[in-house]
Amino acid sequence: MPAGGAGGQAETDPLGAYRGKRNFERTAEPSGAPVEPSSSPAEPASGGDAPRFVVQKHAARRLHYDVRFEADGVLISWAVPKGPSYDPAVKRLAVHVEDHPLDYATFEGTIPSREYGAGTVMVWDEGTYRNMTEKNGKPVGVAVAVAAGHLSVWLEGTKLRGGWSLTRTSPAGAKEAWIMVKRNDEHADRTRDIITEAPNSATTGRDLEQVNSDQSSREWNAGQATWRPPMLAQPLRMPLDGRILDQPGWLYERKLDGLRCLAVRNGAQVELWSRNHLPFTARFPEVVTTIAALPADNFTIDGELVAFDGERTSFALLQRRDPTTRVEYHAFDLLRLLGRDTTGLPLSDRLRLLAQALAGAGDNLRAVVTIDTGSQTEPDPRALLDAACQAGWEGLIAKRADSTYKSGRSPDWRKLKCTASQELVVGGWTEPSGSRVGLGALLVGFYDEDGLLQYAGRVGTGFDDKELADLRATLAALAATDAPFDDPAARQVKGVHWVRPEMVVAVAFSEWTPDGRLRHPRFEGVRTDKEASDVRREIS
Ligand code: MN
């Protein structure tokens, strides 16, 4: 028996990181044939000429595209949130991730809830590639190129053709940030949006929902209610988008300012999950108790955990919860009931079933308030929003009554806010002055279309002393030498401690200034349930 055992093997096995993250009794992903590390030269396992590449569309916590190249017996991999672009002017963020086994290249299916990468995987593109990387006119091997931070490839796929380059933009280490760019060649096309033009599987022609539903009878989730990535509302830009709501068929419900939460029940087992699949079960036992007492079973409910400050919901109050804070769960959708998937039903039907499922529930569990537009066939959305704001609500969510439930951001759900607030990414902080503890202000920003962090200003109010101390401790662990902001104005701010842009905070403010800064910003809390890379400017 070789010395070292499993622990020693994990260090030398090129797929150790891949296997370490997965439980192959629960996921249908391949475990990968054992790989002899660095024993044989790079050789394509296909036995053919050119090595393979694959791009897998992956509807995980958020949709992304996994770009993988066969080299040295594994698939060297990047996660590209927005997918590849044919426009050479567009830089796409590509996060370098762990090597995957070669047989992953054909994997199409659903990774079950609670497992690593939970969500549906589709083979979006596949084909062969040529490594074009050179240094001083000499070819450079793929592994050496990746270690050095620059890889140039020629793709012969069904959707992707021509030259692309991948270049590292962060220090070497875990979760490296790279940029993927189309090279200027005969295949480059500034007007072509391949992501929306060709959304389906390159091998089976299925869309994500078909891949997912074809898998739903798999043994590992047969009969079980599960978490899935929730449906999200797009911000509605008034008055620009107002006409969208002038069409009939919209339902309006109260917008709540709390924590998105999916409640999953299988028999006596109740679980609460955040929108990005963090467990909430232990944090909100009073809600678990209420859900366990419902007469219905085998369901997934979608809703919002909220704490009321008077008539308004307050995210800050929910975050700072003390034993006297009452937390309620306001349900607004139903994904499964009594063992049946309800996501394909129109919203109006799902809401009727939800109301039945909630009948007799404890009073900390209720259906979200919807606006009865009564006999108005074409209610005026501006008047509805004004009335909601007058009543002290945070805003409205408009939903198409006939829409099905789809994971991810959808134009079928639109959010209209009364006051400006949104999530922003922390890129730095300043020292406190006077009697202040912890820190003075947070420097915050958002990602633009090109994946660059744009500076939005400083947030210096809204904290209590405990939050200031906690923030300083957390941010100290994220210290970075360089400013993460693309904006030269931010880089010039003196005395700033820069951090890796990983912390997301909720910020209320009065408006955006014409030069893109927050006016009167106020800290509302840290959002661990949202991804920094998802943070965009929301026009409010
Ligand atoms: Mn992935």
Coordinates of C-alpha atoms and ligand atoms in Angstrom, one line a residue:
M1 CA 0.0 0.0 0.0
P2 CA 1.5 3.4 -0.9
A3 CA 2.5 5.7 1.9
G4 CA 0.5 8.8 2.6
G5 CA -3.0 7.5 2.2
A6 CA -5.9 9.7 1.1
G7 CA -4.5 12.9 2.6
G8 CA -1.2 12.6 0.7
Q9 CA -3.1 11.7 -2.5
A10 CA -5.2 14.8 -2.3
E11 CA -2.1 16.9 -2.4
T12 CA -0.7 15.4 -5.6
D13 CA -3.9 14.4 -7.4
P14 CA -4.6 17.1 -9.9
L15 CA -8.3 16.5 -9.4
G16 CA -8.1 16.6 -5.6
A17 CA -9.7 20.0 -5.3
Y18 CA -12.5 18.9 -7.7
R19 CA -13.3 15.7 -5.8
G20 CA -12.9 17.4 -2.4
K21 CA -15.9 19.6 -3.2
R22 CA -18.3 16.9 -4.3
N23 CA -20.2 14.0 -2.9
F24 CA -20.5 11.5 -5.8
E25 CA -23.2 9.6 -4.0
R26 CA -25.4 12.6 -4.4
T27 CA -24.3 14.4 -7.6
A28 CA -24.5 12.8 -11.1
E29 CA -21.3 14.6 -12.1
P30 CA -18.4 12.3 -13.1
S31 CA -15.8 11.6 -10.4
G32 CA -13.1 11.4 -13.0
A33 CA -10.8 8.5 -13.8
P34 CA -7.7 8.4 -11.6
V35 CA -5.1 10.7 -13.0
E36 CA -1.4 9.9 -12.8
P37 CA 0.2 13.3 -12.0
S38 CA 2.8 14.7 -14.4
S39 CA 3.8 11.2 -15.5
S40 CA 3.0 11.4 -19.2
P41 CA 3.2 14.4 -21.6
A42 CA 0.1 16.2 -22.6
E43 CA -2.0 14.0 -24.8
P44 CA -5.6 14.4 -25.8
A45 CA -7.7 11.7 -24.3
S46 CA -9.9 11.7 -27.4
G47 CA -6.9 10.0 -29.1
G48 CA -7.5 12.4 -32.0
D49 CA -5.6 15.3 -33.3
A50 CA -6.6 18.5 -31.6
P51 CA -7.5 18.7 -27.9
R52 CA -11.1 19.5 -26.9
F53 CA -12.7 22.5 -25.4
V54 CA -16.2 22.8 -23.9
V55 CA -18.3 25.7 -22.6
Q56 CA -20.9 24.7 -20.0
K57 CA -23.8 26.9 -19.2
H58 CA -24.4 26.5 -15.5
A59 CA -27.5 27.9 -13.7
A60 CA -26.0 27.8 -10.2
R61 CA -26.4 30.5 -7.6
R62 CA -26.1 32.7 -10.6
L63 CA -25.9 31.8 -14.2
H64 CA -22.4 31.6 -15.6
Y65 CA -20.4 29.9 -18.4
D66 CA -17.7 27.4 -17.5
V67 CA -15.0 27.5 -20.2
R68 CA -12.8 24.4 -20.1
F69 CA -9.7 23.3 -22.1
E70 CA -8.3 19.8 -22.2
A71 CA -4.7 19.7 -21.2
D72 CA -2.4 17.3 -19.3
G73 CA -5.2 14.9 -18.6
V74 CA -7.6 17.4 -17.1
L75 CA -10.0 20.2 -18.1
I76 CA -8.4 23.6 -17.1
S77 CA -11.4 25.7 -16.2
W78 CA -12.6 29.3 -15.9
A79 CA -16.1 30.5 -14.8
V80 CA -17.2 33.4 -17.0
P81 CA -20.2 35.1 -15.5
K82 CA -21.4 36.8 -18.7
G83 CA -20.1 34.2 -21.1
P84 CA -17.8 34.8 -24.1
S85 CA -18.3 37.7 -26.5
Y86 CA -17.5 38.1 -30.2
D87 CA -16.7 41.8 -29.7
P88 CA -13.0 42.4 -29.2
A89 CA -13.8 45.5 -27.3
V90 CA -15.6 43.5 -24.6
K91 CA -13.6 42.2 -21.7
R92 CA -15.3 39.4 -19.8
L93 CA -14.4 38.5 -16.3
A94 CA -13.2 34.9 -16.1
V95 CA -12.6 33.4 -12.6
H96 CA -10.0 30.6 -12.7
V97 CA -11.5 27.5 -10.9
E98 CA -10.3 24.0 -10.1
D99 CA -9.4 21.5 -12.8
H100 CA -12.2 19.2 -13.8
P101 CA -12.0 15.6 -15.1
L102 CA -12.0 15.0 -18.8
D103 CA -15.3 13.2 -18.8
Y104 CA -16.9 16.3 -17.3
A105 CA -16.9 17.7 -20.9
T106 CA -20.0 15.8 -21.8
F107 CA -21.9 16.3 -18.5
E108 CA -25.3 17.8 -18.9
G109 CA -27.8 17.5 -16.1
T110 CA -28.7 18.9 -12.7
I111 CA -26.5 19.0 -9.6
P112 CA -28.9 18.5 -6.7
S113 CA -29.8 21.1 -4.1
R114 CA -27.3 21.5 -1.3
E115 CA -24.4 20.0 -3.4
Y116 CA -21.5 22.1 -4.6
G117 CA -22.5 24.0 -7.7
A118 CA -26.2 23.1 -7.3
G119 CA -28.1 23.9 -10.4
T120 CA -28.4 22.8 -14.0
V121 CA -25.4 22.3 -16.3
M122 CA -25.7 22.3 -20.2
V123 CA -23.1 21.7 -22.8
W124 CA -23.5 25.1 -24.4
D125 CA -20.6 24.7 -26.9
E126 CA -18.0 22.1 -27.7
G127 CA -15.2 21.5 -30.2
T128 CA -11.5 21.5 -30.5
Y129 CA -8.9 24.2 -29.9
R130 CA -5.4 25.1 -30.8
N131 CA -3.0 26.6 -28.2
M132 CA -1.6 29.7 -29.9
T133 CA 0.4 31.0 -26.9
E134 CA 3.8 32.2 -27.7
K135 CA 6.7 33.9 -25.9
N136 CA 9.5 35.5 -27.9
G137 CA 8.2 33.7 -31.0
K138 CA 8.3 30.2 -29.3
P139 CA 5.2 28.2 -28.5
V140 CA 4.3 27.9 -24.8
G141 CA 2.5 24.8 -23.4
V142 CA -1.0 25.3 -21.9
A143 CA 0.0 24.5 -18.3
V144 CA 3.0 26.9 -18.5
A145 CA 0.8 29.5 -20.1
V146 CA -1.8 29.3 -17.4
A147 CA 0.8 29.4 -14.7
A148 CA 2.3 32.5 -16.3
G149 CA -1.1 34.2 -16.6
H150 CA -1.7 34.4 -20.3
L151 CA -3.3 31.8 -22.7
S152 CA -4.1 32.4 -26.3
V153 CA -6.4 29.9 -28.1
W154 CA -8.0 29.3 -31.5
L155 CA -11.5 27.7 -31.1
E156 CA -13.3 25.5 -33.5
G157 CA -16.6 25.1 -31.8
T158 CA -20.2 25.0 -33.0
K159 CA -20.8 28.5 -31.6
L160 CA -17.3 29.9 -30.8
R161 CA -14.8 30.2 -33.6
G162 CA -11.6 32.1 -33.9
G163 CA -9.0 33.5 -31.5
W164 CA -9.6 34.3 -27.9
S165 CA -7.2 35.3 -25.2
L166 CA -7.3 34.8 -21.5
T167 CA -5.2 37.0 -19.3
R168 CA -4.8 37.1 -15.5
T169 CA -5.5 40.4 -13.9
S170 CA -5.1 39.5 -10.2
P171 CA -2.2 38.1 -8.2
A172 CA -1.7 34.4 -8.6
G173 CA -3.5 32.3 -6.0
A174 CA -7.0 31.1 -5.2
K175 CA -9.9 32.5 -7.2
E176 CA -7.7 34.3 -9.7
A177 CA -9.5 37.0 -11.8
W178 CA -8.8 36.7 -15.5
I179 CA -10.2 38.6 -18.5
M180 CA -11.4 36.7 -21.6
V181 CA -11.3 38.7 -24.9
K182 CA -12.1 37.9 -28.5
R183 CA -9.0 38.6 -30.7
N184 CA -9.4 40.8 -33.8
D185 CA -9.7 38.3 -36.6
E186 CA -12.2 37.4 -39.3
H187 CA -14.6 35.9 -36.8
A188 CA -14.7 39.0 -34.6
D189 CA -18.1 40.7 -34.7
R190 CA -19.1 43.7 -32.6
T191 CA -22.8 43.2 -33.3
R192 CA -23.1 39.5 -32.6
D193 CA -24.5 38.5 -29.2
I194 CA -23.9 34.7 -29.2
I195 CA -25.2 34.3 -25.7
T196 CA -28.8 35.3 -26.6
E197 CA -28.5 34.2 -30.2
A198 CA -27.8 30.6 -29.3
P199 CA -28.9 29.8 -25.8
N200 CA -29.5 26.1 -26.1
S201 CA -27.3 22.9 -25.7
A202 CA -24.8 22.3 -28.5
T203 CA -25.2 18.6 -28.2
T204 CA -28.9 18.0 -27.4
G205 CA -30.6 21.3 -28.4
R206 CA -32.4 21.5 -25.0
D207 CA -32.8 24.7 -23.0
L208 CA -31.9 24.8 -19.4
E209 CA -35.5 24.0 -18.2
Q210 CA -35.7 21.0 -20.5
V211 CA -32.3 19.7 -19.1
N212 CA -33.6 20.3 -15.6
S213 CA -37.0 18.7 -16.0
D214 CA -35.5 15.7 -17.9
Q215 CA -33.4 15.1 -14.8
S216 CA -36.1 15.6 -12.3
S217 CA -36.9 12.0 -12.2
R218 CA -33.3 11.1 -11.2
E219 CA -33.2 9.0 -8.1
W220 CA -31.3 11.5 -6.0
N221 CA -34.1 14.0 -5.9
A222 CA -37.1 11.8 -6.7
G223 CA -40.0 13.0 -4.6
Q224 CA -37.9 15.5 -2.6
A225 CA -38.8 19.1 -2.4
T226 CA -35.6 21.1 -2.9
W227 CA -34.0 24.6 -3.1
R228 CA -33.5 26.0 -6.5
P229 CA -32.1 29.4 -7.6
P230 CA -35.0 31.8 -7.1
M231 CA -36.6 34.0 -9.7
L232 CA -35.5 37.6 -9.5
A233 CA -37.1 40.9 -10.5
Q234 CA -35.5 43.3 -12.9
P235 CA -35.3 47.0 -11.8
L236 CA -37.9 49.0 -13.7
R237 CA -36.5 52.3 -14.9
M238 CA -39.2 54.9 -14.6
P239 CA -40.3 56.6 -16.7
L240 CA -38.3 54.9 -19.4
D241 CA -39.8 51.4 -18.9
G242 CA -43.2 52.6 -17.7
R243 CA -45.0 51.7 -20.8
I244 CA -44.2 48.0 -20.2
L245 CA -46.7 48.1 -17.4
D246 CA -49.3 49.8 -19.5
Q247 CA -50.0 46.5 -21.1
P248 CA -52.7 44.4 -19.2
G249 CA -51.9 41.3 -17.3
W250 CA -49.7 42.6 -14.4
L251 CA -50.2 41.7 -10.8
Y252 CA -48.8 44.1 -8.1
E253 CA -47.6 43.1 -4.7
R254 CA -45.9 44.9 -1.9
K255 CA -42.1 45.0 -2.1
L256 CA -40.4 44.0 1.1
D257 CA -37.0 44.9 2.4
G258 CA -35.7 41.8 4.1
L259 CA -34.0 38.5 3.3
R260 CA -35.1 36.4 0.4
C261 CA -35.8 32.9 1.7
L262 CA -37.0 29.6 0.2
A263 CA -38.7 27.3 2.7
V264 CA -38.4 23.6 1.8
R265 CA -40.3 20.9 3.6
N266 CA -40.1 17.1 3.3
G267 CA -42.1 15.5 6.1
A268 CA -40.8 16.6 9.4
Q269 CA -37.7 18.1 7.9
V270 CA -37.9 21.9 7.2
E271 CA -35.1 23.9 5.8
L272 CA -34.8 27.6 5.1
W273 CA -32.3 28.7 2.4
S274 CA -31.1 32.1 1.2
R275 CA -31.3 33.1 -2.4
N276 CA -27.7 32.0 -2.9
H277 CA -28.1 28.8 -0.9
L278 CA -26.9 29.8 2.5
P279 CA -28.7 28.0 5.3
F280 CA -31.1 30.1 7.4
T281 CA -32.7 27.2 9.2
A282 CA -30.9 27.7 12.5
R283 CA -31.1 31.5 12.4
F284 CA -34.9 31.6 12.2
P285 CA -36.3 28.7 14.4
E286 CA -39.6 30.4 15.0
V287 CA -40.3 30.4 11.2
V288 CA -39.2 26.7 11.0
T289 CA -41.7 25.9 13.7
T290 CA -44.6 27.6 11.9
I291 CA -43.8 25.9 8.6
A292 CA -43.5 22.5 10.2
A293 CA -47.1 23.0 11.6
L294 CA -48.7 23.6 8.2
P295 CA -51.0 20.8 7.1
A296 CA -49.5 20.6 3.6
D297 CA -46.2 18.7 2.9
N298 CA -43.5 18.2 0.3
F299 CA -43.4 21.8 -0.8
T300 CA -41.0 24.7 -1.7
I301 CA -42.3 28.2 -0.8
D302 CA -40.6 31.4 -1.9
G303 CA -40.8 34.5 0.2
E304 CA -39.1 37.1 2.3
L305 CA -38.1 37.1 5.9
V306 CA -38.9 40.6 7.3
A307 CA -38.8 42.6 10.5
F308 CA -41.2 45.6 10.9
D309 CA -40.1 48.9 12.1
G310 CA -43.6 50.4 12.6
E311 CA -45.4 50.0 9.3
R312 CA -42.2 49.6 7.3
T313 CA -40.0 46.5 6.8
S314 CA -36.4 47.2 7.9
F315 CA -33.4 45.2 6.6
A316 CA -31.2 46.9 9.2
L317 CA -33.5 45.9 12.0
L318 CA -33.6 42.3 10.7
Q319 CA -29.8 42.2 10.6
R320 CA -29.4 43.7 14.1
R321 CA -32.1 41.4 15.5
D322 CA -32.3 41.2 19.2
P323 CA -34.6 38.8 21.2
T324 CA -37.5 41.3 21.0
T325 CA -37.4 41.6 17.2
R326 CA -40.3 39.8 15.7
V327 CA -39.5 38.1 12.4
E328 CA -42.2 37.2 9.9
Y329 CA -42.1 35.2 6.7
H330 CA -44.1 36.7 3.9
A331 CA -44.7 34.1 1.1
F332 CA -45.2 35.1 -2.5
D333 CA -44.7 32.0 -4.6
L334 CA -45.0 28.2 -4.6
L335 CA -42.5 26.1 -6.5
R336 CA -43.7 22.7 -5.4
L337 CA -46.7 21.3 -3.4
L338 CA -47.6 17.8 -2.3
G339 CA -44.8 16.3 -4.5
R340 CA -45.8 18.1 -7.6
D341 CA -43.6 20.7 -9.4
T342 CA -45.8 23.9 -9.8
T343 CA -43.2 26.1 -11.6
G344 CA -44.8 25.5 -15.0
L345 CA -48.2 26.9 -13.8
P346 CA -49.1 30.5 -14.4
L347 CA -48.4 32.8 -11.4
S348 CA -52.1 33.3 -10.8
D349 CA -52.6 29.5 -10.3
R350 CA -49.5 29.3 -8.1
L351 CA -50.8 32.1 -5.9
R352 CA -54.1 30.3 -5.5
L353 CA -52.4 27.1 -4.4
L354 CA -50.1 29.1 -2.1
A355 CA -53.1 30.6 -0.4
Q356 CA -54.5 27.1 0.2
A357 CA -51.2 25.8 1.5
L358 CA -51.0 28.7 4.0
A359 CA -54.5 28.3 5.3
G360 CA -54.4 28.2 9.1
A361 CA -50.8 29.1 9.3
G362 CA -49.3 30.8 12.4
D363 CA -49.5 34.6 12.3
N364 CA -45.7 35.0 11.6
L365 CA -46.3 33.3 8.2
R366 CA -48.6 35.0 5.7
A367 CA -49.0 35.6 2.0
V368 CA -47.5 38.9 0.8
V369 CA -50.0 41.7 0.3
T370 CA -51.2 42.1 -3.3
I371 CA -53.0 45.1 -4.7
D372 CA -56.5 44.4 -5.9
T373 CA -56.8 46.5 -9.0
G374 CA -60.4 45.6 -9.0
S375 CA -62.4 46.5 -12.1
Q376 CA -59.6 48.6 -13.6
T377 CA -58.6 46.7 -16.7
E378 CA -55.6 49.0 -17.2
P379 CA -54.5 50.3 -13.8
D380 CA -52.0 53.2 -13.9
P381 CA -48.7 51.9 -12.5
R382 CA -47.6 55.4 -11.5
A383 CA -50.7 56.0 -9.5
L384 CA -50.3 52.5 -7.8
L385 CA -46.7 53.3 -7.0
D386 CA -47.5 56.7 -5.6
A387 CA -50.2 55.2 -3.4
A388 CA -47.8 52.5 -2.2
C389 CA -45.2 55.0 -1.3
Q390 CA -47.8 57.2 0.5
A391 CA -48.7 54.2 2.6
G392 CA -45.1 53.8 3.7
W393 CA -44.3 50.8 1.6
E394 CA -40.8 50.2 0.2
G395 CA -42.2 49.9 -3.3
L396 CA -44.0 47.4 -5.6
I397 CA -43.2 44.2 -7.5
A398 CA -45.1 43.9 -10.7
K399 CA -45.4 40.3 -12.0
R400 CA -47.0 39.0 -15.2
A401 CA -50.0 37.0 -14.0
D402 CA -49.5 34.4 -16.7
S403 CA -45.7 33.9 -16.2
T404 CA -44.2 30.6 -15.2
Y405 CA -41.5 30.4 -12.4
K406 CA -38.0 30.6 -13.9
S407 CA -34.7 30.7 -12.0
G408 CA -32.8 33.9 -12.4
R409 CA -33.5 37.5 -13.3
S410 CA -36.6 37.8 -15.5
P411 CA -38.5 40.6 -17.3
D412 CA -41.7 38.9 -16.1
W413 CA -41.0 40.4 -12.6
R414 CA -40.2 44.1 -12.2
K415 CA -39.4 46.0 -9.1
L416 CA -40.4 49.6 -8.5
K417 CA -38.9 51.4 -5.5
C418 CA -40.1 54.3 -3.4
T419 CA -36.7 55.2 -2.0
A420 CA -33.3 54.6 -3.6
S421 CA -31.4 51.8 -2.0
Q422 CA -29.2 49.0 -3.5
E423 CA -26.3 46.7 -2.8
L424 CA -22.8 47.9 -3.4
V425 CA -19.4 46.4 -3.2
V426 CA -16.8 47.6 -0.6
G427 CA -13.5 48.4 -2.1
G428 CA -11.8 50.3 0.7
W429 CA -12.2 52.0 4.1
T430 CA -10.8 55.0 5.9
E431 CA -9.6 55.4 9.5
P432 CA -12.0 56.8 12.1
S433 CA -11.5 60.3 13.5
G434 CA -12.5 61.8 16.9
S435 CA -14.4 59.5 19.2
R436 CA -15.5 57.2 16.3
V437 CA -14.4 53.5 16.6
G438 CA -13.7 51.0 13.9
L439 CA -13.6 53.0 10.7
G440 CA -14.6 56.3 9.2
A441 CA -16.3 55.5 5.9
L442 CA -16.6 52.7 3.4
L443 CA -15.7 53.3 -0.3
V444 CA -18.2 51.5 -2.4
G445 CA -18.9 50.7 -6.0
F446 CA -20.6 48.5 -8.5
Y447 CA -19.6 46.5 -11.6
D448 CA -20.1 47.9 -15.0
E449 CA -20.9 46.1 -18.3
D450 CA -17.2 45.3 -18.8
G451 CA -16.8 43.7 -15.3
L452 CA -14.9 46.7 -14.0
L453 CA -15.6 48.1 -10.5
Q454 CA -16.9 51.6 -10.7
Y455 CA -16.6 54.0 -7.7
A456 CA -19.9 55.2 -6.3
G457 CA -18.7 57.2 -3.3
R458 CA -18.2 57.0 0.5
V459 CA -20.7 55.7 3.1
G460 CA -20.0 57.2 6.5
T461 CA -23.3 57.1 8.4
G462 CA -25.8 54.5 9.5
F463 CA -23.4 52.3 11.6
D464 CA -23.6 51.4 15.3
D465 CA -20.4 50.8 17.3
K466 CA -20.6 47.0 17.0
E467 CA -21.1 47.2 13.3
L468 CA -18.1 49.5 13.0
A469 CA -15.9 47.1 14.9
D470 CA -17.2 44.0 13.0
L471 CA -16.7 45.7 9.7
R472 CA -13.1 46.7 10.5
A473 CA -12.3 43.1 11.6
T474 CA -13.8 41.6 8.4
L475 CA -12.3 44.2 6.1
A476 CA -8.8 43.8 7.7
A477 CA -8.9 40.2 6.4
L478 CA -9.6 41.4 2.9
A479 CA -6.6 43.9 2.7
A480 CA -5.2 44.5 -0.7
T481 CA -2.4 46.7 -1.9
D482 CA -4.1 48.2 -5.0
A483 CA -7.4 50.0 -5.4
P484 CA -10.0 47.6 -6.9
F485 CA -11.8 50.5 -8.5
D486 CA -11.4 51.3 -12.2
D487 CA -12.1 54.9 -11.5
P488 CA -9.0 57.2 -11.3
A489 CA -10.9 59.5 -8.9
A490 CA -11.2 56.7 -6.4
R491 CA -7.6 55.8 -6.6
Q492 CA -6.6 59.4 -5.6
V493 CA -8.5 59.3 -2.3
K494 CA -5.8 59.6 0.4
G495 CA -5.4 57.3 3.4
V496 CA -7.6 54.5 2.2
H497 CA -7.1 50.9 3.2
W498 CA -8.0 49.0 0.0
V499 CA -9.6 45.6 0.1
R500 CA -10.4 42.8 -2.2
P501 CA -13.9 43.6 -3.5
E502 CA -15.8 40.7 -1.8
M503 CA -18.1 42.4 0.8
V504 CA -21.5 43.4 -0.3
V505 CA -23.4 46.1 1.8
A506 CA -26.9 47.5 1.5
V507 CA -27.0 51.3 1.2
A508 CA -29.9 53.7 1.2
F509 CA -29.5 57.0 -0.5
S510 CA -31.5 59.9 -1.9
E511 CA -30.4 59.8 -5.5
W512 CA -27.5 59.3 -8.0
T513 CA -25.6 62.5 -8.8
P514 CA -25.1 63.3 -12.4
D515 CA -21.4 62.1 -12.1
G516 CA -22.5 58.7 -10.8
R517 CA -22.1 59.2 -7.0
L518 CA -24.5 58.4 -4.2
R519 CA -26.1 61.4 -2.6
H520 CA -26.7 61.1 1.2
P521 CA -25.7 57.4 1.4
R522 CA -26.5 55.5 4.6
F523 CA -25.3 52.0 5.6
E524 CA -28.1 49.5 6.2
G525 CA -26.2 46.2 6.7
V526 CA -23.9 43.6 5.3
R527 CA -25.4 41.2 2.7
T528 CA -23.8 37.8 2.9
D529 CA -26.6 36.4 0.6
K530 CA -25.5 38.4 -2.5
E531 CA -22.5 37.9 -4.7
A532 CA -20.2 40.9 -5.2
S533 CA -19.8 40.1 -8.9
D534 CA -23.6 40.5 -9.3
V535 CA -23.7 44.0 -8.1
R536 CA -24.7 46.5 -10.8
R537 CA -26.0 50.0 -10.7
E538 CA -29.8 49.9 -10.4
I539 CA -31.4 53.0 -11.9
S540 CA -34.0 54.0 -9.3
Ligands
MN1 MN -19.9 26.2 -12.8

